[in-house]
mmCIF file of C-alpha atoms in Angstrom:
data_model
loop_
_atom_site.group_PDB
_atom_site.id
_atom_site.type_symbol
_atom_site.label_atom_id
_atom_site.label_comp_id
_atom_site.label_asym_id
_atom_site.label_seq_id
_atom_site.Cartn_x
_atom_site.Cartn_y
_atom_site.Cartn_z
ATOM 1 C CA MET A 35 -5.426 -65.175 -32.417
ATOM 2 C CA LEU A 36 -6.324 -68.792 -31.595
ATOM 3 C CA LYS A 37 -10.031 -69.861 -32.223
ATOM 4 C CA VAL A 38 -10.963 -71.730 -29.212
ATOM 5 C CA SER A 39 -9.397 -72.058 -25.670
ATOM 6 C CA ILE A 40 -10.500 -75.492 -23.924
ATOM 7 C CA ILE A 41 -10.725 -75.152 -20.335
ATOM 8 C CA THR A 42 -10.495 -78.546 -18.049
ATOM 9 C CA PRO A 43 -9.942 -78.974 -14.408
ATOM 10 C CA VAL A 44 -8.328 -82.152 -13.512
ATOM 11 C CA TYR A 45 -8.646 -83.949 -10.369
ATOM 12 C CA ASN A 46 -8.072 -87.862 -9.935
ATOM 13 C CA ALA A 47 -9.017 -88.140 -13.577
ATOM 14 C CA SER A 48 -6.730 -90.962 -14.720
ATOM 15 C CA ARG A 49 -9.531 -93.246 -15.503
ATOM 16 C CA PHE A 50 -11.054 -91.206 -18.406
ATOM 17 C CA LEU A 51 -8.499 -88.403 -19.007
ATOM 18 C CA GLU A 52 -7.116 -90.220 -22.209
ATOM 19 C CA GLU A 53 -10.515 -90.732 -23.505
ATOM 20 C CA THR A 54 -11.515 -87.206 -23.022
ATOM 21 C CA ALA A 55 -8.184 -86.393 -24.872
ATOM 22 C CA GLY A 56 -9.179 -88.348 -27.690
ATOM 23 C CA CYS A 57 -12.389 -86.424 -28.271
ATOM 24 C CA VAL A 58 -10.360 -83.015 -28.269
ATOM 25 C CA LEU A 59 -7.730 -84.343 -30.649
ATOM 26 C CA ALA A 60 -10.411 -85.492 -32.910
ATOM 27 C CA GLN A 61 -12.292 -82.328 -33.198
ATOM 28 C CA THR A 62 -12.774 -81.223 -37.018
ATOM 29 C CA LEU A 63 -12.086 -77.759 -35.987
ATOM 30 C CA GLN A 64 -8.311 -78.038 -35.019
ATOM 31 C CA ASP A 65 -7.480 -74.316 -34.214
ATOM 32 C CA TRP A 66 -7.513 -74.700 -30.333
ATOM 33 C CA GLU A 67 -5.515 -74.853 -27.346
ATOM 34 C CA TRP A 68 -6.342 -77.250 -24.463
ATOM 35 C CA ILE A 69 -5.533 -76.097 -21.053
ATOM 36 C CA LEU A 70 -5.597 -78.470 -18.307
ATOM 37 C CA VAL A 71 -4.991 -77.517 -14.688
ATOM 38 C CA ASP A 72 -4.427 -80.295 -12.095
ATOM 39 C CA ASP A 73 -6.097 -79.617 -8.634
ATOM 40 C CA GLN A 74 -3.241 -81.742 -6.528
ATOM 41 C CA SER A 75 -4.560 -85.146 -7.940
ATOM 42 C CA LYS A 76 -3.703 -88.124 -5.957
ATOM 43 C CA ASP A 77 -3.569 -90.584 -8.925
ATOM 44 C CA ASN A 78 -1.502 -90.508 -11.979
ATOM 45 C CA SER A 79 -3.298 -87.580 -13.663
ATOM 46 C CA ARG A 80 -0.206 -85.498 -13.598
ATOM 47 C CA GLU A 81 1.777 -88.208 -15.609
ATOM 48 C CA ILE A 82 -1.054 -88.608 -18.214
ATOM 49 C CA MET A 83 -1.146 -84.757 -18.574
ATOM 50 C CA GLU A 84 2.570 -84.462 -19.124
ATOM 51 C CA ARG A 85 2.515 -87.265 -21.726
ATOM 52 C CA LEU A 86 -0.329 -85.748 -23.515
ATOM 53 C CA ALA A 87 1.573 -82.160 -23.554
ATOM 54 C CA LYS A 88 4.747 -83.709 -24.888
ATOM 55 C CA LYS A 89 2.704 -85.145 -27.877
ATOM 56 C CA ASP A 90 0.748 -81.974 -28.773
ATOM 57 C CA ASP A 91 2.019 -78.434 -28.104
ATOM 58 C CA ARG A 92 -1.634 -77.256 -28.299
ATOM 59 C CA ILE A 93 -2.128 -78.882 -24.794
ATOM 60 C CA LYS A 94 -0.970 -76.620 -21.946
ATOM 61 C CA ILE A 95 -0.673 -78.082 -18.398
ATOM 62 C CA PHE A 96 -0.584 -76.384 -15.089
ATOM 63 C CA PHE A 97 -0.492 -77.473 -11.466
ATOM 64 C CA LEU A 98 -2.054 -75.847 -8.587
ATOM 65 C CA ASP A 99 0.174 -75.871 -5.371
ATOM 66 C CA LYS A 100 -2.698 -77.125 -3.265
ATOM 67 C CA ASN A 101 -6.242 -78.422 -3.490
ATOM 68 C CA GLN A 102 -8.522 -75.720 -4.229
ATOM 69 C CA GLY A 103 -11.634 -77.137 -6.271
ATOM 70 C CA SER A 104 -12.701 -77.085 -9.864
ATOM 71 C CA GLY A 105 -13.453 -73.286 -9.762
ATOM 72 C CA PRO A 106 -9.850 -71.990 -9.031
ATOM 73 C CA ALA A 107 -8.576 -74.858 -11.282
ATOM 74 C CA ARG A 108 -10.753 -73.400 -14.220
ATOM 75 C CA ASN A 109 -9.983 -69.789 -13.423
ATOM 76 C CA LYS A 110 -6.234 -70.487 -13.678
ATOM 77 C CA ALA A 111 -7.010 -71.907 -17.255
ATOM 78 C CA ILE A 112 -9.147 -69.027 -18.091
ATOM 79 C CA GLN A 113 -6.404 -66.567 -16.859
ATOM 80 C CA GLU A 114 -3.986 -68.457 -19.429
ATOM 81 C CA ALA A 115 -6.376 -68.716 -22.230
ATOM 82 C CA GLN A 116 -5.423 -66.999 -25.360
ATOM 83 C CA GLY A 117 -8.294 -68.228 -27.774
ATOM 84 C CA LYS A 118 -11.160 -65.913 -28.961
ATOM 85 C CA TYR A 119 -13.630 -68.308 -27.553
ATOM 86 C CA ILE A 120 -13.640 -70.035 -24.148
ATOM 87 C CA ALA A 121 -15.196 -73.522 -24.097
ATOM 88 C CA PHE A 122 -15.415 -75.941 -21.113
ATOM 89 C CA LEU A 123 -14.870 -79.579 -20.948
ATOM 90 C CA ASP A 124 -14.569 -81.637 -17.662
ATOM 91 C CA SER A 125 -11.923 -84.474 -17.527
ATOM 92 C CA ASP A 126 -14.432 -87.117 -17.615
ATOM 93 C CA ASP A 127 -16.975 -85.849 -20.260
ATOM 94 C CA PHE A 128 -16.726 -85.741 -23.975
ATOM 95 C CA TRP A 129 -17.933 -83.946 -27.125
ATOM 96 C CA SER A 130 -18.874 -85.060 -30.558
ATOM 97 C CA PRO A 131 -16.041 -84.696 -33.039
ATOM 98 C CA ASP A 132 -17.778 -81.536 -34.808
ATOM 99 C CA LYS A 133 -18.519 -79.810 -31.559
ATOM 100 C CA LEU A 134 -16.266 -76.911 -31.675
ATOM 101 C CA LYS A 135 -16.797 -76.556 -35.674
ATOM 102 C CA LYS A 136 -20.591 -76.523 -35.207
ATOM 103 C CA HIS A 137 -20.610 -74.242 -32.131
ATOM 104 C CA VAL A 138 -18.147 -71.715 -33.458
ATOM 105 C CA ASP A 139 -20.085 -71.525 -36.723
ATOM 106 C CA PHE A 140 -23.479 -71.037 -34.824
ATOM 107 C CA MET A 141 -21.873 -68.317 -32.792
ATOM 108 C CA VAL A 142 -20.639 -66.403 -35.958
ATOM 109 C CA GLU A 143 -24.008 -66.941 -37.772
ATOM 110 C CA HIS A 144 -25.977 -65.510 -35.015
ATOM 111 C CA ASN A 145 -23.318 -62.883 -33.775
ATOM 112 C CA ALA A 146 -23.387 -64.566 -30.419
ATOM 113 C CA VAL A 147 -20.881 -63.574 -27.601
ATOM 114 C CA PHE A 148 -22.351 -66.527 -25.290
ATOM 115 C CA SER A 149 -24.010 -69.678 -26.282
ATOM 116 C CA HIS A 150 -24.747 -73.268 -25.136
ATOM 117 C CA THR A 151 -26.157 -76.473 -26.703
ATOM 118 C CA SER A 152 -28.137 -79.595 -26.050
ATOM 119 C CA TYR A 153 -26.463 -82.689 -24.213
ATOM 120 C CA GLY A 154 -26.721 -86.313 -23.395
ATOM 121 C CA PHE A 155 -26.003 -88.580 -20.453
ATOM 122 C CA THR A 156 -23.988 -91.675 -20.249
ATOM 123 C CA ASN A 157 -22.750 -94.176 -17.703
ATOM 124 C CA GLU A 158 -19.117 -95.035 -16.772
ATOM 125 C CA GLN A 159 -18.827 -97.129 -20.083
ATOM 126 C CA GLY A 160 -20.135 -94.351 -22.321
ATOM 127 C CA GLU A 161 -23.668 -95.923 -22.610
ATOM 128 C CA VAL A 162 -26.533 -93.553 -23.033
ATOM 129 C CA ILE A 163 -28.645 -93.589 -19.891
ATOM 130 C CA ARG A 164 -31.120 -90.841 -20.304
ATOM 131 C CA GLU A 165 -32.673 -89.030 -23.173
ATOM 132 C CA THR A 166 -30.997 -85.721 -24.741
ATOM 133 C CA TYR A 167 -31.548 -82.625 -22.652
ATOM 134 C CA HIS A 168 -32.764 -80.200 -25.389
ATOM 135 C CA VAL A 169 -32.250 -76.591 -24.673
ATOM 136 C CA SER A 170 -34.758 -73.890 -25.083
ATOM 137 C CA ASP A 171 -35.696 -72.183 -28.338
ATOM 138 C CA VAL A 172 -35.174 -68.623 -27.159
ATOM 139 C CA PRO A 173 -32.040 -66.778 -25.890
ATOM 140 C CA VAL A 174 -31.579 -67.134 -22.162
ATOM 141 C CA THR A 175 -31.473 -64.077 -19.960
ATOM 142 C CA TYR A 176 -30.359 -63.552 -16.524
ATOM 143 C CA SER A 177 -34.058 -63.739 -15.082
ATOM 144 C CA MET A 178 -34.689 -66.900 -17.218
ATOM 145 C CA LEU A 179 -31.541 -68.711 -15.712
ATOM 146 C CA LEU A 180 -32.508 -67.714 -12.169
ATOM 147 C CA LYS A 181 -35.750 -69.996 -12.714
ATOM 148 C CA LYS A 182 -34.238 -72.880 -14.788
ATOM 149 C CA THR A 183 -30.672 -74.123 -15.012
ATOM 150 C CA GLU A 184 -30.281 -74.761 -18.597
ATOM 151 C CA ILE A 185 -26.681 -73.903 -19.493
ATOM 152 C CA SER A 186 -24.337 -76.776 -18.625
ATOM 153 C CA CYS A 187 -20.712 -76.438 -18.230
ATOM 154 C CA LEU A 188 -19.238 -78.701 -21.033
ATOM 155 C CA THR A 189 -21.684 -76.960 -23.672
ATOM 156 C CA ALA A 190 -21.151 -73.217 -22.785
ATOM 157 C CA MET A 191 -18.864 -71.029 -24.913
ATOM 158 C CA TYR A 192 -18.254 -67.371 -24.711
ATOM 159 C CA ASP A 193 -16.377 -64.931 -26.805
ATOM 160 C CA GLN A 194 -13.577 -63.412 -24.483
ATOM 161 C CA GLU A 195 -12.442 -61.138 -27.361
ATOM 162 C CA ARG A 196 -15.618 -59.295 -27.437
ATOM 163 C CA ILE A 197 -16.589 -59.390 -23.709
ATOM 164 C CA GLY A 198 -13.697 -59.939 -21.860
ATOM 165 C CA LYS A 199 -12.585 -62.737 -19.290
ATOM 166 C CA TYR A 200 -15.224 -63.933 -16.914
ATOM 167 C CA PHE A 201 -14.257 -66.150 -14.045
ATOM 168 C CA MET A 202 -15.873 -68.586 -11.337
ATOM 169 C CA PRO A 203 -16.392 -67.499 -7.929
ATOM 170 C CA ASP A 204 -14.472 -69.528 -5.179
ATOM 171 C CA LEU A 205 -17.341 -71.888 -4.344
ATOM 172 C CA ARG A 206 -17.259 -75.596 -4.250
ATOM 173 C CA ARG A 207 -20.411 -76.143 -6.039
ATOM 174 C CA LYS A 208 -22.210 -74.362 -8.980
ATOM 175 C CA GLN A 209 -19.549 -72.073 -9.588
ATOM 176 C CA ASP A 210 -20.204 -72.470 -13.417
ATOM 177 C CA TYR A 211 -23.883 -71.350 -12.750
ATOM 178 C CA ALA A 212 -22.496 -68.231 -11.024
ATOM 179 C CA LEU A 213 -20.223 -67.441 -13.914
ATOM 180 C CA TRP A 214 -23.219 -67.779 -16.362
ATOM 181 C CA LEU A 215 -25.230 -65.412 -14.105
ATOM 182 C CA SER A 216 -22.527 -62.915 -14.289
ATOM 183 C CA ILE A 217 -22.358 -62.802 -18.017
ATOM 184 C CA LEU A 218 -26.136 -62.559 -18.269
ATOM 185 C CA LYS A 219 -26.352 -59.797 -15.581
ATOM 186 C CA ASP A 220 -23.978 -57.750 -17.959
ATOM 187 C CA GLY A 221 -26.828 -57.718 -20.335
ATOM 188 C CA HIS A 222 -25.807 -60.493 -22.689
ATOM 189 C CA HIS A 223 -27.810 -63.296 -23.471
ATOM 190 C CA SER A 224 -26.931 -67.072 -24.302
ATOM 191 C CA ILE A 225 -27.965 -68.232 -27.632
ATOM 192 C CA PRO A 226 -29.239 -71.875 -27.616
ATOM 193 C CA LEU A 227 -28.139 -74.393 -30.129
ATOM 194 C CA ASP A 228 -30.359 -77.399 -30.048
ATOM 195 C CA GLU A 229 -28.159 -80.081 -31.024
ATOM 196 C CA GLU A 230 -26.569 -82.801 -28.750
ATOM 197 C CA LEU A 231 -22.795 -82.117 -29.042
ATOM 198 C CA ALA A 232 -21.902 -83.060 -25.689
ATOM 199 C CA MET A 233 -22.122 -85.956 -23.109
ATOM 200 C CA TYR A 234 -22.061 -85.938 -19.349
ATOM 201 C CA ARG A 235 -20.600 -89.097 -17.896
ATOM 202 C CA GLN A 236 -22.101 -90.333 -14.542
ATOM 203 C CA VAL A 237 -19.488 -91.969 -12.479
ATOM 204 C CA SER A 238 -20.447 -93.474 -9.182
ATOM 205 C CA GLY A 239 -19.239 -92.292 -5.931
ATOM 206 C CA SER A 240 -17.412 -89.331 -7.508
ATOM 207 C CA ALA A 241 -17.777 -85.348 -7.793
ATOM 208 C CA THR A 242 -18.940 -86.167 -11.305
ATOM 209 C CA ASN A 243 -21.988 -88.160 -9.808
ATOM 210 C CA ASN A 244 -22.874 -85.254 -7.574
ATOM 211 C CA LYS A 245 -22.605 -83.051 -10.851
ATOM 212 C CA PHE A 246 -25.021 -85.303 -12.577
ATOM 213 C CA GLU A 247 -27.567 -85.207 -9.789
ATOM 214 C CA LEU A 248 -27.375 -81.387 -9.789
ATOM 215 C CA ILE A 249 -28.175 -81.366 -13.503
ATOM 216 C CA ILE A 250 -30.973 -83.684 -13.313
ATOM 217 C CA CYS A 251 -32.740 -82.170 -10.333
ATOM 218 C CA SER A 252 -32.568 -78.740 -11.660
#
């Protein structure tokens, strides 16, 4: 069984998609598949996805027949995922080269089925614009997550081999938050790894910017 399935929704992502691809290809843990689902992009994201898939057969691409939002796009990718672990990476964000290796090793060491890490913030040029968000030092439960939004999408990882596939509800905002609550409500905890292994990118006038505002206001 593959080690990790990386889930990425794509919508008008041509500006940063190849840079995000670079961070995936540079991972020190190479036992992964990267599943990209295009949500009817109006730019040349599709052409970039097709070019990436031709270069590496670990990259799997799918195209929704109508615009549905990032939740359904992620769900299509989760449905197709064959890896033991499910990890999430948006098309304009990026990881450190050792993100998958350190995160998988951490989950094995702690016998975790769900986990999340600390993360940073950058501007469009990739320059750091805020201090690292450090996760808590205790496992996150359902009641804790209701009080504080700590688990961020590009830092989350769950073990679908042990707990099954969890999907996002058909919402336009905070679909990931609802997914985390579903896992936690079933009695699982999310084990925090307090190391900055991922970066959110703030992009002016885009859904990414709205995502950034949701994070820093939570």
